């Protein structure tokens, strides 16, 4: 069986080589690129994100990232955002603290990324998650800890569950807590994302990445 082809979007966001290595380790054919054809034709696209929300959005726009992500999702092609790569999927961010107006995101999901309300910020280290019922990403690692490094997060989920039979297709939202609850992961059709770094989360993170790669 041919290994799934995954592109890690190369738009200048920090050290992405750990993500490339982790994806290769779990059986993907991985390419680090922003080439439009490669991005659109890949079985999966991973959108990394390290550091400042504004800097990540600037890099994404320079690489035509918003259009590439929109085009893939419109065609039902899987995308996985990681850390700030998850945050940019929301409407916007208050980073740096108190920013008015907020920095605009990709608006794939409603909500604003806010500074964590906690005695110690950043949140840096291993934390448990409360996996969404029926989660495909967390299958087999629901009780594991994952590695977080962030000062901002999404503290509320504003997209309601669909009624009746459509509820099964509604977004699955996984939570964690640092001072107060925040969104740790979302699975929403072809678009998934994690606030933590699966590529830095040991065996549990590799298991999660394999779950995603094997679904492509």
PDB file of C-alpha atoms in Angstrom:
ATOM      1  CA  UNK A   1       0.000   0.000   0.000  1.00  0.00           C
ATOM      2  CA  UNK A   2       1.311   3.454  -0.913  1.00  0.00           C
ATOM      3  CA  UNK A   3       2.156   5.673   2.039  1.00  0.00           C
ATOM      4  CA  UNK A   4       0.029   8.829   2.363  1.00  0.00           C
ATOM      5  CA  UNK A   5       1.711  11.959   1.000  1.00  0.00           C
ATOM      6  CA  UNK A   6       1.822  14.836   3.504  1.00  0.00           C
ATOM      7  CA  UNK A   7       3.056  18.374   2.926  1.00  0.00           C
ATOM      8  CA  UNK A   8       4.279  20.424   5.871  1.00  0.00           C
ATOM      9  CA  UNK A   9       3.535  23.989   4.789  1.00  0.00           C
ATOM     10  CA  UNK A  10       6.812  25.910   4.557  1.00  0.00           C
ATOM     11  CA  UNK A  11       6.007  29.546   5.305  1.00  0.00           C
ATOM     12  CA  UNK A  12       8.855  30.480   7.670  1.00  0.00           C
ATOM     13  CA  UNK A  13       7.357  29.272  10.950  1.00  0.00           C
ATOM     14  CA  UNK A  14      10.112  28.193  13.314  1.00  0.00           C
ATOM     15  CA  UNK A  15      11.750  24.776  13.403  1.00  0.00           C
ATOM     16  CA  UNK A  16       9.457  22.466  11.437  1.00  0.00           C
ATOM     17  CA  UNK A  17      11.918  19.623  10.998  1.00  0.00           C
ATOM     18  CA  UNK A  18      10.682  17.806  14.115  1.00  0.00           C
ATOM     19  CA  UNK A  19       7.230  17.657  12.503  1.00  0.00           C
ATOM     20  CA  UNK A  20       8.727  16.313   9.270  1.00  0.00           C
ATOM     21  CA  UNK A  21      10.629  13.618  11.187  1.00  0.00           C
ATOM     22  CA  UNK A  22       7.593  12.634  13.263  1.00  0.00           C
ATOM     23  CA  UNK A  23       5.348  12.297  10.213  1.00  0.00           C
ATOM     24  CA  UNK A  24       7.977  10.240   8.424  1.00  0.00           C
ATOM     25  CA  UNK A  25       8.308   8.034  11.508  1.00  0.00           C
ATOM     26  CA  UNK A  26       4.592   7.167  11.433  1.00  0.00           C
ATOM     27  CA  UNK A  27       4.640   6.187   7.767  1.00  0.00           C
ATOM     28  CA  UNK A  28       3.976   9.308   5.709  1.00  0.00           C
ATOM     29  CA  UNK A  29       5.868  10.475   2.644  1.00  0.00           C
ATOM     30  CA  UNK A  30       6.673  14.030   3.740  1.00  0.00           C
ATOM     31  CA  UNK A  31       7.617  17.150   1.804  1.00  0.00           C
ATOM     32  CA  UNK A  32       8.371  20.572   3.307  1.00  0.00           C
ATOM     33  CA  UNK A  33       7.179  23.088   0.733  1.00  0.00           C
ATOM     34  CA  UNK A  34       4.808  25.926  -0.144  1.00  0.00           C
ATOM     35  CA  UNK A  35       4.530  24.889  -3.794  1.00  0.00           C
ATOM     36  CA  UNK A  36       0.874  25.304  -4.735  1.00  0.00           C
ATOM     37  CA  UNK A  37       0.555  22.137  -6.771  1.00  0.00           C
ATOM     38  CA  UNK A  38       2.281  20.002  -4.122  1.00  0.00           C
ATOM     39  CA  UNK A  39       0.112  21.480  -1.352  1.00  0.00           C
ATOM     40  CA  UNK A  40      -3.145  20.922  -3.225  1.00  0.00           C
ATOM     41  CA  UNK A  41      -2.319  17.420  -4.447  1.00  0.00           C
ATOM     42  CA  UNK A  42      -1.005  16.021  -1.147  1.00  0.00           C
ATOM     43  CA  UNK A  43      -3.182  13.607   0.813  1.00  0.00           C
ATOM     44  CA  UNK A  44      -2.710  15.740   3.923  1.00  0.00           C
ATOM     45  CA  UNK A  45      -1.449  19.231   4.760  1.00  0.00           C
ATOM     46  CA  UNK A  46       0.098  20.072   8.132  1.00  0.00           C
ATOM     47  CA  UNK A  47       0.128  23.769   9.037  1.00  0.00           C
ATOM     48  CA  UNK A  48       2.770  24.392  11.728  1.00  0.00           C
ATOM     49  CA  UNK A  49       2.930  27.454  13.914  1.00  0.00           C
ATOM     50  CA  UNK A  50       5.537  28.657  16.409  1.00  0.00           C
ATOM     51  CA  UNK A  51       5.714  31.976  18.203  1.00  0.00           C
ATOM     52  CA  UNK A  52       3.653  35.082  17.491  1.00  0.00           C
ATOM     53  CA  UNK A  53       0.171  34.927  15.909  1.00  0.00           C
ATOM     54  CA  UNK A  54       0.747  38.078  13.833  1.00  0.00           C
ATOM     55  CA  UNK A  55       4.080  36.802  12.484  1.00  0.00           C
ATOM     56  CA  UNK A  56       2.509  33.468  11.532  1.00  0.00           C
ATOM     57  CA  UNK A  57      -0.362  35.180   9.711  1.00  0.00           C
ATOM     58  CA  UNK A  58       2.097  37.442   7.878  1.00  0.00           C
ATOM     59  CA  UNK A  59       4.087  34.398   6.757  1.00  0.00           C
ATOM     60  CA  UNK A  60       0.956  32.512   5.740  1.00  0.00           C
ATOM     61  CA  UNK A  61      -0.285  35.386   3.611  1.00  0.00           C
ATOM     62  CA  UNK A  62       3.118  35.747   1.929  1.00  0.00           C
ATOM     63  CA  UNK A  63       2.977  32.045   0.988  1.00  0.00           C
ATOM     64  CA  UNK A  64      -0.675  32.262  -0.175  1.00  0.00           C
ATOM     65  CA  UNK A  65      -1.543  30.020   2.766  1.00  0.00           C
ATOM     66  CA  UNK A  66      -5.125  31.254   3.282  1.00  0.00           C
ATOM     67  CA  UNK A  67      -6.043  30.439  -0.327  1.00  0.00           C
ATOM     68  CA  UNK A  68      -4.293  27.053  -0.214  1.00  0.00           C
ATOM     69  CA  UNK A  69      -6.059  26.076   3.016  1.00  0.00           C
ATOM     70  CA  UNK A  70      -9.452  27.297   1.757  1.00  0.00           C
ATOM     71  CA  UNK A  71      -9.060  25.398  -1.517  1.00  0.00           C
ATOM     72  CA  UNK A  72      -8.125  22.164   0.215  1.00  0.00           C
ATOM     73  CA  UNK A  73     -11.000  22.388   2.693  1.00  0.00           C
ATOM     74  CA  UNK A  74     -13.496  23.258  -0.044  1.00  0.00           C
ATOM     75  CA  UNK A  75     -12.526  19.993  -1.711  1.00  0.00           C
ATOM     76  CA  UNK A  76     -12.683  17.995   1.530  1.00  0.00           C
ATOM     77  CA  UNK A  77      -8.891  17.580   1.605  1.00  0.00           C
ATOM     78  CA  UNK A  78      -7.488  17.055   5.138  1.00  0.00           C
ATOM     79  CA  UNK A  79      -5.617  19.827   6.956  1.00  0.00           C
ATOM     80  CA  UNK A  80      -4.018  19.595  10.413  1.00  0.00           C
ATOM     81  CA  UNK A  81      -3.011  22.770  12.268  1.00  0.00           C
ATOM     82  CA  UNK A  82      -0.523  22.629  15.156  1.00  0.00           C
ATOM     83  CA  UNK A  83      -0.066  25.167  17.982  1.00  0.00           C
ATOM     84  CA  UNK A  84      -0.317  28.639  16.391  1.00  0.00           C
ATOM     85  CA  UNK A  85      -1.277  26.687  13.264  1.00  0.00           C
ATOM     86  CA  UNK A  86      -4.462  25.873  15.198  1.00  0.00           C
ATOM     87  CA  UNK A  87      -4.937  29.404  16.545  1.00  0.00           C
ATOM     88  CA  UNK A  88      -4.899  30.957  13.057  1.00  0.00           C
ATOM     89  CA  UNK A  89      -7.952  28.846  12.134  1.00  0.00           C
ATOM     90  CA  UNK A  90     -10.077  31.057  14.430  1.00  0.00           C
ATOM     91  CA  UNK A  91     -11.417  34.563  13.748  1.00  0.00           C
ATOM     92  CA  UNK A  92      -8.497  36.347  15.347  1.00  0.00           C
ATOM     93  CA  UNK A  93      -6.159  36.886  18.293  1.00  0.00           C
ATOM     94  CA  UNK A  94      -5.515  39.445  21.024  1.00  0.00           C
ATOM     95  CA  UNK A  95      -1.781  38.777  20.802  1.00  0.00           C
ATOM     96  CA  UNK A  96       0.080  40.852  21.818  1.00  0.00           C
ATOM     97  CA  UNK A  97      -1.939  41.231  25.025  1.00  0.00           C
ATOM     98  CA  UNK A  98      -4.667  43.843  24.767  1.00  0.00           C
ATOM     99  CA  UNK A  99      -4.421  44.308  21.011  1.00  0.00           C
ATOM    100  CA  UNK A 100      -7.254  46.413  19.573  1.00  0.00           C
ATOM    101  CA  UNK A 101      -8.500  45.562  17.051  1.00  0.00           C
ATOM    102  CA  UNK A 102      -7.665  41.886  17.178  1.00  0.00           C
ATOM    103  CA  UNK A 103      -5.250  40.386  14.676  1.00  0.00           C
ATOM    104  CA  UNK A 104      -7.304  38.681  11.960  1.00  0.00           C
ATOM    105  CA  UNK A 105      -7.151  34.922  11.495  1.00  0.00           C
ATOM    106  CA  UNK A 106      -8.542  32.597   8.829  1.00  0.00           C
ATOM    107  CA  UNK A 107     -12.088  32.420  10.317  1.00  0.00           C
ATOM    108  CA  UNK A 108     -12.520  28.712   9.701  1.00  0.00           C
ATOM    109  CA  UNK A 109     -13.989  28.638  13.230  1.00  0.00           C
ATOM    110  CA  UNK A 110     -15.608  31.428  15.264  1.00  0.00           C
ATOM    111  CA  UNK A 111     -13.714  32.618  18.314  1.00  0.00           C
ATOM    112  CA  UNK A 112     -10.843  34.777  19.512  1.00  0.00           C
ATOM    113  CA  UNK A 113      -7.466  33.645  20.812  1.00  0.00           C
ATOM    114  CA  UNK A 114      -6.886  35.295  24.209  1.00  0.00           C
ATOM    115  CA  UNK A 115      -4.045  35.367  26.731  1.00  0.00           C
ATOM    116  CA  UNK A 116      -4.354  32.449  29.146  1.00  0.00           C
ATOM    117  CA  UNK A 117      -5.812  33.302  32.546  1.00  0.00           C
ATOM    118  CA  UNK A 118      -3.405  31.469  34.825  1.00  0.00           C
ATOM    119  CA  UNK A 119      -0.939  32.166  37.673  1.00  0.00           C
ATOM    120  CA  UNK A 120       1.967  31.182  35.412  1.00  0.00           C
ATOM    121  CA  UNK A 121       2.175  32.026  31.710  1.00  0.00           C
ATOM    122  CA  UNK A 122       3.361  30.584  29.372  1.00  0.00           C
ATOM    123  CA  UNK A 123       1.845  27.156  29.819  1.00  0.00           C
ATOM    124  CA  UNK A 124       4.875  24.986  29.212  1.00  0.00           C
ATOM    125  CA  UNK A 125       4.929  21.257  29.829  1.00  0.00           C
ATOM    126  CA  UNK A 126       2.863  18.097  29.816  1.00  0.00           C
ATOM    127  CA  UNK A 127      -0.885  18.250  30.452  1.00  0.00           C
ATOM    128  CA  UNK A 128      -3.816  15.892  30.322  1.00  0.00           C
ATOM    129  CA  UNK A 129      -6.687  16.450  27.910  1.00  0.00           C
ATOM    130  CA  UNK A 130     -10.370  15.604  28.011  1.00  0.00           C
ATOM    131  CA  UNK A 131     -10.816  14.004  24.619  1.00  0.00           C
ATOM    132  CA  UNK A 132     -14.068  14.501  22.756  1.00  0.00           C
ATOM    133  CA  UNK A 133     -16.388  11.521  22.646  1.00  0.00           C
ATOM    134  CA  UNK A 134     -15.798   9.544  19.459  1.00  0.00           C
ATOM    135  CA  UNK A 135     -12.509  11.316  18.710  1.00  0.00           C
ATOM    136  CA  UNK A 136     -10.541   9.750  15.871  1.00  0.00           C
ATOM    137  CA  UNK A 137      -7.362  11.725  16.593  1.00  0.00           C
ATOM    138  CA  UNK A 138      -7.170  10.589  20.221  1.00  0.00           C
ATOM    139  CA  UNK A 139      -8.239   6.970  19.664  1.00  0.00           C
ATOM    140  CA  UNK A 140      -5.944   4.910  21.899  1.00  0.00           C
ATOM    141  CA  UNK A 141      -4.365   7.918  23.671  1.00  0.00           C
ATOM    142  CA  UNK A 142      -7.388   9.464  25.363  1.00  0.00           C
ATOM    143  CA  UNK A 143      -5.761   9.259  28.815  1.00  0.00           C
ATOM    144  CA  UNK A 144      -2.270  10.416  27.807  1.00  0.00           C
ATOM    145  CA  UNK A 145      -0.483  13.723  28.415  1.00  0.00           C
ATOM    146  CA  UNK A 146       0.668  16.014  25.608  1.00  0.00           C
ATOM    147  CA  UNK A 147       3.302  18.743  25.408  1.00  0.00           C
ATOM    148  CA  UNK A 148       2.128  22.365  25.369  1.00  0.00           C
ATOM    149  CA  UNK A 149       4.092  25.607  24.907  1.00  0.00           C
ATOM    150  CA  UNK A 150       1.781  28.627  24.619  1.00  0.00           C
ATOM    151  CA  UNK A 151       0.661  31.836  26.282  1.00  0.00           C
ATOM    152  CA  UNK A 152      -2.585  32.225  24.328  1.00  0.00           C
ATOM    153  CA  UNK A 153      -5.519  29.943  23.678  1.00  0.00           C
ATOM    154  CA  UNK A 154      -9.236  29.718  22.906  1.00  0.00           C
ATOM    155  CA  UNK A 155     -11.311  29.621  26.072  1.00  0.00           C
ATOM    156  CA  UNK A 156     -14.744  29.020  24.574  1.00  0.00           C
ATOM    157  CA  UNK A 157     -16.278  27.144  21.666  1.00  0.00           C
ATOM    158  CA  UNK A 158     -18.878  29.174  19.788  1.00  0.00           C
ATOM    159  CA  UNK A 159     -20.000  26.786  17.053  1.00  0.00           C
ATOM    160  CA  UNK A 160     -23.125  24.950  18.283  1.00  0.00           C
ATOM    161  CA  UNK A 161     -23.712  21.251  17.802  1.00  0.00           C
ATOM    162  CA  UNK A 162     -25.962  20.453  14.864  1.00  0.00           C
ATOM    163  CA  UNK A 163     -29.393  19.046  15.763  1.00  0.00           C
ATOM    164  CA  UNK A 164     -30.658  15.504  15.270  1.00  0.00           C
ATOM    165  CA  UNK A 165     -28.882  13.141  12.922  1.00  0.00           C
ATOM    166  CA  UNK A 166     -26.416  15.870  11.880  1.00  0.00           C
ATOM    167  CA  UNK A 167     -24.948  15.941  15.393  1.00  0.00           C
ATOM    168  CA  UNK A 168     -22.634  13.039  14.499  1.00  0.00           C
ATOM    169  CA  UNK A 169     -20.910  15.282  11.941  1.00  0.00           C
ATOM    170  CA  UNK A 170     -20.533  18.228  14.352  1.00  0.00           C
ATOM    171  CA  UNK A 171     -17.048  19.343  15.440  1.00  0.00           C
ATOM    172  CA  UNK A 172     -15.426  17.251  18.167  1.00  0.00           C
ATOM    173  CA  UNK A 173     -13.719  19.547  20.679  1.00  0.00           C
ATOM    174  CA  UNK A 174     -11.053  18.336  23.115  1.00  0.00           C
ATOM    175  CA  UNK A 175     -10.225  20.431  26.183  1.00  0.00           C
ATOM    176  CA  UNK A 176      -7.338  20.937  28.564  1.00  0.00           C
ATOM    177  CA  UNK A 177      -6.776  23.306  31.489  1.00  0.00           C
ATOM    178  CA  UNK A 178      -4.113  25.749  32.653  1.00  0.00           C
ATOM    179  CA  UNK A 179      -5.628  28.128  35.151  1.00  0.00           C
ATOM    180  CA  UNK A 180      -8.887  27.819  33.215  1.00  0.00           C
ATOM    181  CA  UNK A 181     -10.156  25.518  30.449  1.00  0.00           C
ATOM    182  CA  UNK A 182      -9.031  26.035  26.855  1.00  0.00           C
ATOM    183  CA  UNK A 183      -9.508  24.232  23.554  1.00  0.00           C
ATOM    184  CA  UNK A 184      -6.760  21.627  23.148  1.00  0.00           C
ATOM    185  CA  UNK A 185      -7.890  20.155  19.813  1.00  0.00           C
ATOM    186  CA  UNK A 186     -10.699  20.278  17.263  1.00  0.00           C
ATOM    187  CA  UNK A 187     -11.812  17.708  14.682  1.00  0.00           C
ATOM    188  CA  UNK A 188     -14.193  19.219  12.134  1.00  0.00           C
ATOM    189  CA  UNK A 189     -14.549  17.234   8.903  1.00  0.00           C
ATOM    190  CA  UNK A 190     -11.359  17.668   6.868  1.00  0.00           C
ATOM    191  CA  UNK A 191      -9.999  20.320   9.293  1.00  0.00           C
ATOM    192  CA  UNK A 192      -8.325  19.200  12.518  1.00  0.00           C
ATOM    193  CA  UNK A 193      -5.969  21.042  14.845  1.00  0.00           C
ATOM    194  CA  UNK A 194      -4.117  20.701  18.138  1.00  0.00           C
ATOM    195  CA  UNK A 195      -2.922  23.423  20.518  1.00  0.00           C
ATOM    196  CA  UNK A 196      -0.173  21.104  21.783  1.00  0.00           C
ATOM    197  CA  UNK A 197       2.775  19.839  19.752  1.00  0.00           C
ATOM    198  CA  UNK A 198       2.175  16.173  18.850  1.00  0.00           C
ATOM    199  CA  UNK A 199       5.659  15.982  17.319  1.00  0.00           C
ATOM    200  CA  UNK A 200       7.116  16.826  20.766  1.00  0.00           C
ATOM    201  CA  UNK A 201       4.709  14.647  22.760  1.00  0.00           C
ATOM    202  CA  UNK A 202       6.594  11.365  22.726  1.00  0.00           C
ATOM    203  CA  UNK A 203       4.818   8.114  21.943  1.00  0.00           C
ATOM    204  CA  UNK A 204       1.363   9.619  22.568  1.00  0.00           C
ATOM    205  CA  UNK A 205       1.991  12.351  20.019  1.00  0.00           C
ATOM    206  CA  UNK A 206       3.307   9.894  17.455  1.00  0.00           C
ATOM    207  CA  UNK A 207       0.225   7.726  17.996  1.00  0.00           C
ATOM    208  CA  UNK A 208      -2.018  10.741  17.387  1.00  0.00           C
ATOM    209  CA  UNK A 209      -0.127  11.688  14.223  1.00  0.00           C
ATOM    210  CA  UNK A 210      -0.382   8.107  13.009  1.00  0.00           C
ATOM    211  CA  UNK A 211      -4.143   8.202  13.609  1.00  0.00           C
ATOM    212  CA  UNK A 212      -4.319  11.274  11.362  1.00  0.00           C
ATOM    213  CA  UNK A 213      -1.951   9.938   8.680  1.00  0.00           C
ATOM    214  CA  UNK A 214      -3.746   6.592   8.484  1.00  0.00           C
ATOM    215  CA  UNK A 215      -7.072   8.413   7.968  1.00  0.00           C
ATOM    216  CA  UNK A 216      -5.835  10.160   4.809  1.00  0.00           C
TER     217      UNK A 216
END
